[in-house]
Amino acid sequence: MEWGIINKENFKDIYEIPIKRWDPLSTVKITSEDFGLRGERPRYYGHYSYISPIRGQRPKGFKTIEEEKEFFDCSTEILTKYHDVFSSITEGKLMYDEGGMPIGDGHTMIITQDEIRRDNPFSEKPHQIEKIPDANKALTLINRYPSMARIVDPDIEKEVREKLPPHLKLSKGINLVTISRHFYPSLCFNLIPEDALSGIFLSMKAAILYCIEEAIEKDYYDIPVMPFFNIGRKVGGSQPRLHSQTYIDLNMDGHGLRLEGYLEAFKEMGENCHLCQTTHGNTDRIILKTEFWTFYTTGSPVRNYHIRLHPNEHIRRFSQLKINQIEDLAHSLKIIFQALDDINIDKNRNILFNSCPFGYDAKFHMFADIIPHETIGGLELLEDMRVARKLPHIAAKEIRESLEKYLK
Ligand SMILES: [Zn+2]
């Protein structure tokens, strides 16, 4: 069931397909008309899980602790000698690991090459690899080991619907992975050129728009889109190359508890958008304000040194970002990540983009979170809360002082 394809050839058992399950103890039916169209289907918000056995078959990016340590060093040596699972795709020929085994099988599905549309997001045929020009910056691919099924044979879908217990459902959607054309270790922002980073954002944006257009063509609506980066193994990054992922949920059954909180909060603000008006604690929590973006430490951190960022323009989605906003974002992220490295903040970090789902007529100001890795305790799992030790305005001061030398 690689690439999210379920057909008569590969279907074996109803429990080998990706499943979505809403937790009955934290799931509520959406009754408001604000968030999305009101179709026939019941829609929910709450806690849900994607359960996908194929995720366990992903290739491991790091084979040894020593190998992983090398990546932490961020010396330029690492740029040339390393072959990863994506090398065969970017180089257009099978690459081999140290044991002489081919890495991958020479097939892929490319949704966008930089911003250029390639394979249809609902294409059923992985194709042979081909050399990607050196000048390209990024590729957005269909994730080979997804949490959602993209294409399902109609007979199998019917059978699954009949056989699965009613509280489980076949999970449908598109999982994208965007990689840099050339190899850059994700933990080393000092080695990553700004145009490689903005290339990734541009390719993600073009791929999201392509997927949504094609999904709407297939009568999907009310679509949550979740772009994110897992930078480093401790925060879920299984591959050493700089890459992002995007989850496009096509189940048309609602959204998660946290997004519900954001949607309700923006609804309550009405015309007085908090992000358009706040001074972020009389500016003492602001780390960097550019023409296009504001970066600050949130007053209610999820981890110590939790940074939040938003475009100064009131837009609702990642896919509405314009070229100058994207280029500025790449530059700002690069220097902020370097400033965090300089004061020894854990290099394992997530970047999470919060957007209004497609089809929702909701008020929303798109924003993102940078969350450095930290071990959390049980209380944080008991509630949507965090016991932090670092005062956010002091964290901001430390980062600001560290950042100063990178500001022209
Ligand atoms: Zn706003």
Short mmCIF file of C-alpha atoms in Angstrom, two decimals, residues 33-244:
data_model
loop_
_atom_site.label_atom_id
_atom_site.label_comp_id
_atom_site.label_asym_id
_atom_site.label_seq_id
_atom_site.Cartn_x
_atom_site.Cartn_y
_atom_site.Cartn_z
CA GLU A 33 -22.34 26.71 10.41
CA ASP A 34 -19.18 28.82 10.46
CA PHE A 35 -16.61 26.15 9.94
CA GLY A 36 -17.06 24.65 6.53
CA LEU A 37 -19.96 23.66 4.36
CA ARG A 38 -22.77 21.75 5.91
CA GLY A 39 -22.88 18.52 3.96
CA GLU A 40 -24.80 15.37 4.78
CA ARG A 41 -21.91 13.86 6.68
CA PRO A 42 -21.53 14.23 10.45
CA ARG A 43 -18.52 16.38 11.30
CA TYR A 44 -16.52 16.46 14.51
CA TYR A 45 -13.82 18.16 16.43
CA GLY A 46 -11.79 16.38 19.06
CA HIS A 47 -8.86 14.04 19.43
CA TYR A 48 -8.25 11.57 16.63
CA SER A 49 -5.53 9.13 15.60
CA TYR A 50 -4.24 8.06 12.22
CA ILE A 51 -3.20 4.42 12.50
CA SER A 52 -1.15 3.26 9.54
CA PRO A 53 0.85 0.00 9.58
CA ILE A 54 2.86 1.05 6.48
CA ARG A 55 4.44 3.96 8.43
CA GLY A 56 6.50 1.30 10.26
CA GLN A 57 8.18 0.29 6.99
CA ARG A 58 9.86 3.66 6.37
CA PRO A 59 13.58 3.31 5.76
CA LYS A 60 15.75 4.44 8.64
CA GLY A 61 17.81 7.51 7.87
CA PHE A 62 20.47 7.01 10.52
CA LYS A 63 22.09 3.65 10.94
CA THR A 64 24.38 4.33 13.88
CA ILE A 65 24.79 6.80 16.71
CA GLU A 66 28.18 7.80 15.21
CA GLU A 67 26.52 8.64 11.92
CA GLU A 68 23.98 10.80 13.69
CA LYS A 69 26.73 12.59 15.64
CA GLU A 70 28.40 13.55 12.36
CA PHE A 71 25.28 15.44 11.45
CA PHE A 72 25.43 17.44 14.64
CA ASP A 73 28.89 18.67 13.73
CA CYS A 74 27.63 20.48 10.62
CA SER A 75 30.99 20.53 8.88
CA THR A 76 30.86 21.10 5.12
CA GLU A 77 32.24 17.56 4.58
CA ILE A 78 28.79 16.12 5.12
CA LEU A 79 27.44 17.89 2.04
CA THR A 80 29.32 15.78 -0.49
CA LYS A 81 29.85 12.31 0.84
CA TYR A 82 26.39 11.39 1.99
CA HIS A 83 23.78 9.41 0.06
CA ASP A 84 20.32 9.18 1.51
CA VAL A 85 17.05 7.58 0.49
CA PHE A 86 16.26 10.62 -1.66
CA SER A 87 19.59 10.66 -3.54
CA SER A 88 18.37 8.17 -6.17
CA ILE A 89 15.37 10.45 -6.83
CA THR A 90 17.35 13.68 -7.21
CA GLU A 91 20.27 12.14 -9.13
CA GLY A 92 18.06 10.08 -11.43
CA LYS A 93 20.05 6.88 -10.97
CA LEU A 94 20.08 4.18 -8.36
CA MET A 95 22.48 4.97 -5.54
CA TYR A 96 23.98 2.25 -3.38
CA ASP A 97 24.63 2.10 0.34
CA GLU A 98 27.95 1.01 1.86
CA GLY A 99 26.90 -2.63 1.71
CA GLY A 100 26.32 -2.31 -2.04
CA MET A 101 22.53 -2.50 -1.73
CA PRO A 102 20.48 -0.15 -3.94
CA ILE A 103 18.79 2.66 -2.03
CA GLY A 104 15.16 2.62 -3.14
CA ASP A 105 13.83 0.89 -6.25
CA GLY A 106 14.07 3.73 -8.76
CA HIS A 107 10.45 4.87 -8.64
CA THR A 108 8.83 8.07 -7.47
CA MET A 109 5.86 10.42 -7.90
CA ILE A 110 6.69 14.11 -8.23
CA ILE A 111 3.85 16.57 -7.63
CA THR A 112 5.92 19.72 -8.09
CA GLN A 113 9.48 20.32 -9.25
CA ASP A 114 10.12 23.71 -7.70
CA GLU A 115 6.77 25.33 -8.57
CA ILE A 116 6.20 23.38 -11.79
CA ARG A 117 3.36 20.88 -11.73
CA ARG A 118 4.35 17.30 -12.62
CA ASP A 119 2.43 14.14 -11.71
CA ASN A 120 -1.26 14.51 -10.93
CA PRO A 121 -1.85 14.27 -7.14
CA PHE A 122 -4.27 11.38 -7.79
CA SER A 123 -1.98 9.60 -10.23
CA GLU A 124 -1.90 5.83 -9.74
CA LYS A 125 1.46 5.15 -11.32
CA PRO A 126 4.83 5.72 -9.72
CA HIS A 127 7.29 6.29 -12.53
CA GLN A 128 10.97 5.74 -13.20
CA ILE A 129 13.37 8.22 -11.71
CA GLU A 130 15.01 10.77 -14.00
CA LYS A 131 17.79 13.26 -13.38
CA ILE A 132 16.54 16.48 -11.80
CA PRO A 133 18.45 19.55 -13.07
CA ASP A 134 21.05 20.93 -10.67
CA ALA A 135 19.39 24.34 -10.84
CA ASN A 136 16.20 23.06 -9.22
CA LYS A 137 15.84 23.82 -5.53
CA ALA A 138 13.15 21.46 -4.27
CA LEU A 139 10.84 18.58 -5.13
CA THR A 140 7.50 17.73 -3.59
CA LEU A 141 6.80 13.99 -3.67
CA ILE A 142 3.97 11.71 -2.69
CA ASN A 143 5.02 10.14 0.59
CA ARG A 144 5.69 6.48 -0.07
CA TYR A 145 4.77 5.52 3.51
CA PRO A 146 1.67 7.61 4.22
CA SER A 147 -0.87 7.80 7.04
CA MET A 148 -3.73 8.18 4.60
CA ALA A 149 -4.94 6.43 1.46
CA ARG A 150 -4.99 8.58 -1.67
CA ILE A 151 -6.55 6.19 -4.18
CA VAL A 152 -8.83 3.33 -3.20
CA ASP A 153 -10.40 0.78 -5.51
CA PRO A 154 -14.21 1.35 -5.19
CA ASP A 155 -15.00 -2.37 -4.58
CA ILE A 156 -12.40 -2.54 -1.82
CA GLU A 157 -13.68 0.68 -0.28
CA LYS A 158 -17.18 -0.82 -0.14
CA GLU A 159 -15.87 -4.04 1.41
CA VAL A 160 -13.84 -2.11 4.00
CA ARG A 161 -16.82 0.02 4.93
CA GLU A 162 -18.91 -3.10 5.54
CA LYS A 163 -16.28 -5.00 7.50
CA LEU A 164 -14.63 -2.35 9.66
CA PRO A 165 -16.26 -1.74 13.05
CA PRO A 166 -18.35 1.46 12.88
CA HIS A 167 -15.98 3.54 15.06
CA LEU A 168 -13.09 3.01 12.62
CA LYS A 169 -12.84 4.42 9.13
CA LEU A 170 -10.52 4.14 6.19
CA SER A 171 -8.39 7.29 6.36
CA LYS A 172 -8.23 9.23 3.11
CA GLY A 173 -5.91 12.02 2.18
CA ILE A 174 -2.61 13.02 0.61
CA ASN A 175 0.74 12.96 2.39
CA LEU A 176 3.41 15.07 0.75
CA VAL A 177 7.10 15.28 1.46
CA THR A 178 9.17 18.19 0.13
CA ILE A 179 12.93 17.70 -0.15
CA SER A 180 15.80 19.95 -1.12
CA ARG A 181 17.30 19.07 -4.54
CA HIS A 182 20.79 18.98 -3.06
CA PHE A 183 21.66 17.29 0.18
CA TYR A 184 21.65 19.52 3.27
CA PRO A 185 21.49 18.00 6.73
CA SER A 186 18.33 19.29 8.38
CA LEU A 187 20.04 20.04 11.68
CA CYS A 188 22.58 22.40 10.11
CA PHE A 189 20.98 25.69 9.22
CA ASN A 190 24.46 27.18 8.81
CA LEU A 191 24.93 24.97 5.72
CA ILE A 192 21.53 25.53 4.14
CA PRO A 193 21.39 28.31 1.53
CA GLU A 194 18.43 30.66 1.83
CA ASP A 195 17.26 29.85 -1.69
CA ALA A 196 17.17 26.13 -0.87
CA LEU A 197 14.85 26.92 2.03
CA SER A 198 12.62 29.31 0.10
CA GLY A 199 12.62 26.75 -2.73
CA ILE A 200 11.11 24.22 -0.33
CA PHE A 201 8.39 26.68 0.74
CA LEU A 202 7.56 27.56 -2.88
CA SER A 203 7.39 23.92 -3.93
CA MET A 204 5.16 23.10 -0.92
CA LYS A 205 2.83 25.97 -1.73
CA ALA A 206 2.51 24.99 -5.41
CA ALA A 207 1.92 21.34 -4.48
CA ILE A 208 -0.76 22.21 -1.91
CA LEU A 209 -2.64 24.34 -4.44
CA TYR A 210 -2.36 21.60 -7.07
CA CYS A 211 -3.65 18.94 -4.64
CA ILE A 212 -6.56 21.12 -3.47
CA GLU A 213 -7.61 21.95 -7.04
CA GLU A 214 -7.60 18.28 -8.00
CA ALA A 215 -9.34 17.26 -4.76
CA ILE A 216 -12.15 19.77 -5.33
CA GLU A 217 -12.44 18.38 -8.86
CA LYS A 218 -13.11 15.01 -7.21
CA ASP A 219 -15.83 16.54 -4.98
CA TYR A 220 -13.81 16.73 -1.79
CA TYR A 221 -14.50 19.77 0.39
CA ASP A 222 -13.65 21.13 3.88
CA ILE A 223 -9.99 20.19 3.75
CA PRO A 224 -7.54 20.70 6.64
CA VAL A 225 -3.96 21.20 5.39
CA MET A 226 -1.09 20.78 7.85
CA PRO A 227 2.46 21.65 6.72
CA PHE A 228 5.30 20.98 9.15
CA PHE A 229 9.02 20.29 9.52
CA ASN A 230 10.47 17.63 11.81
CA ILE A 231 14.06 18.76 12.17
CA GLY A 232 16.11 16.06 13.89
CA ARG A 233 15.34 12.53 14.96
CA LYS A 234 14.16 13.45 18.45
CA VAL A 235 11.21 15.34 16.99
CA GLY A 236 10.17 12.73 14.43
CA GLY A 237 12.56 13.47 11.56
CA SER A 238 13.42 10.00 10.25
CA GLN A 239 15.55 11.31 7.36
CA PRO A 240 18.69 13.44 7.72
CA ARG A 241 18.01 15.57 4.61
CA LEU A 242 16.21 18.89 5.03
CA HIS A 243 12.56 18.15 4.25
CA SER A 244 9.04 19.12 5.18
#
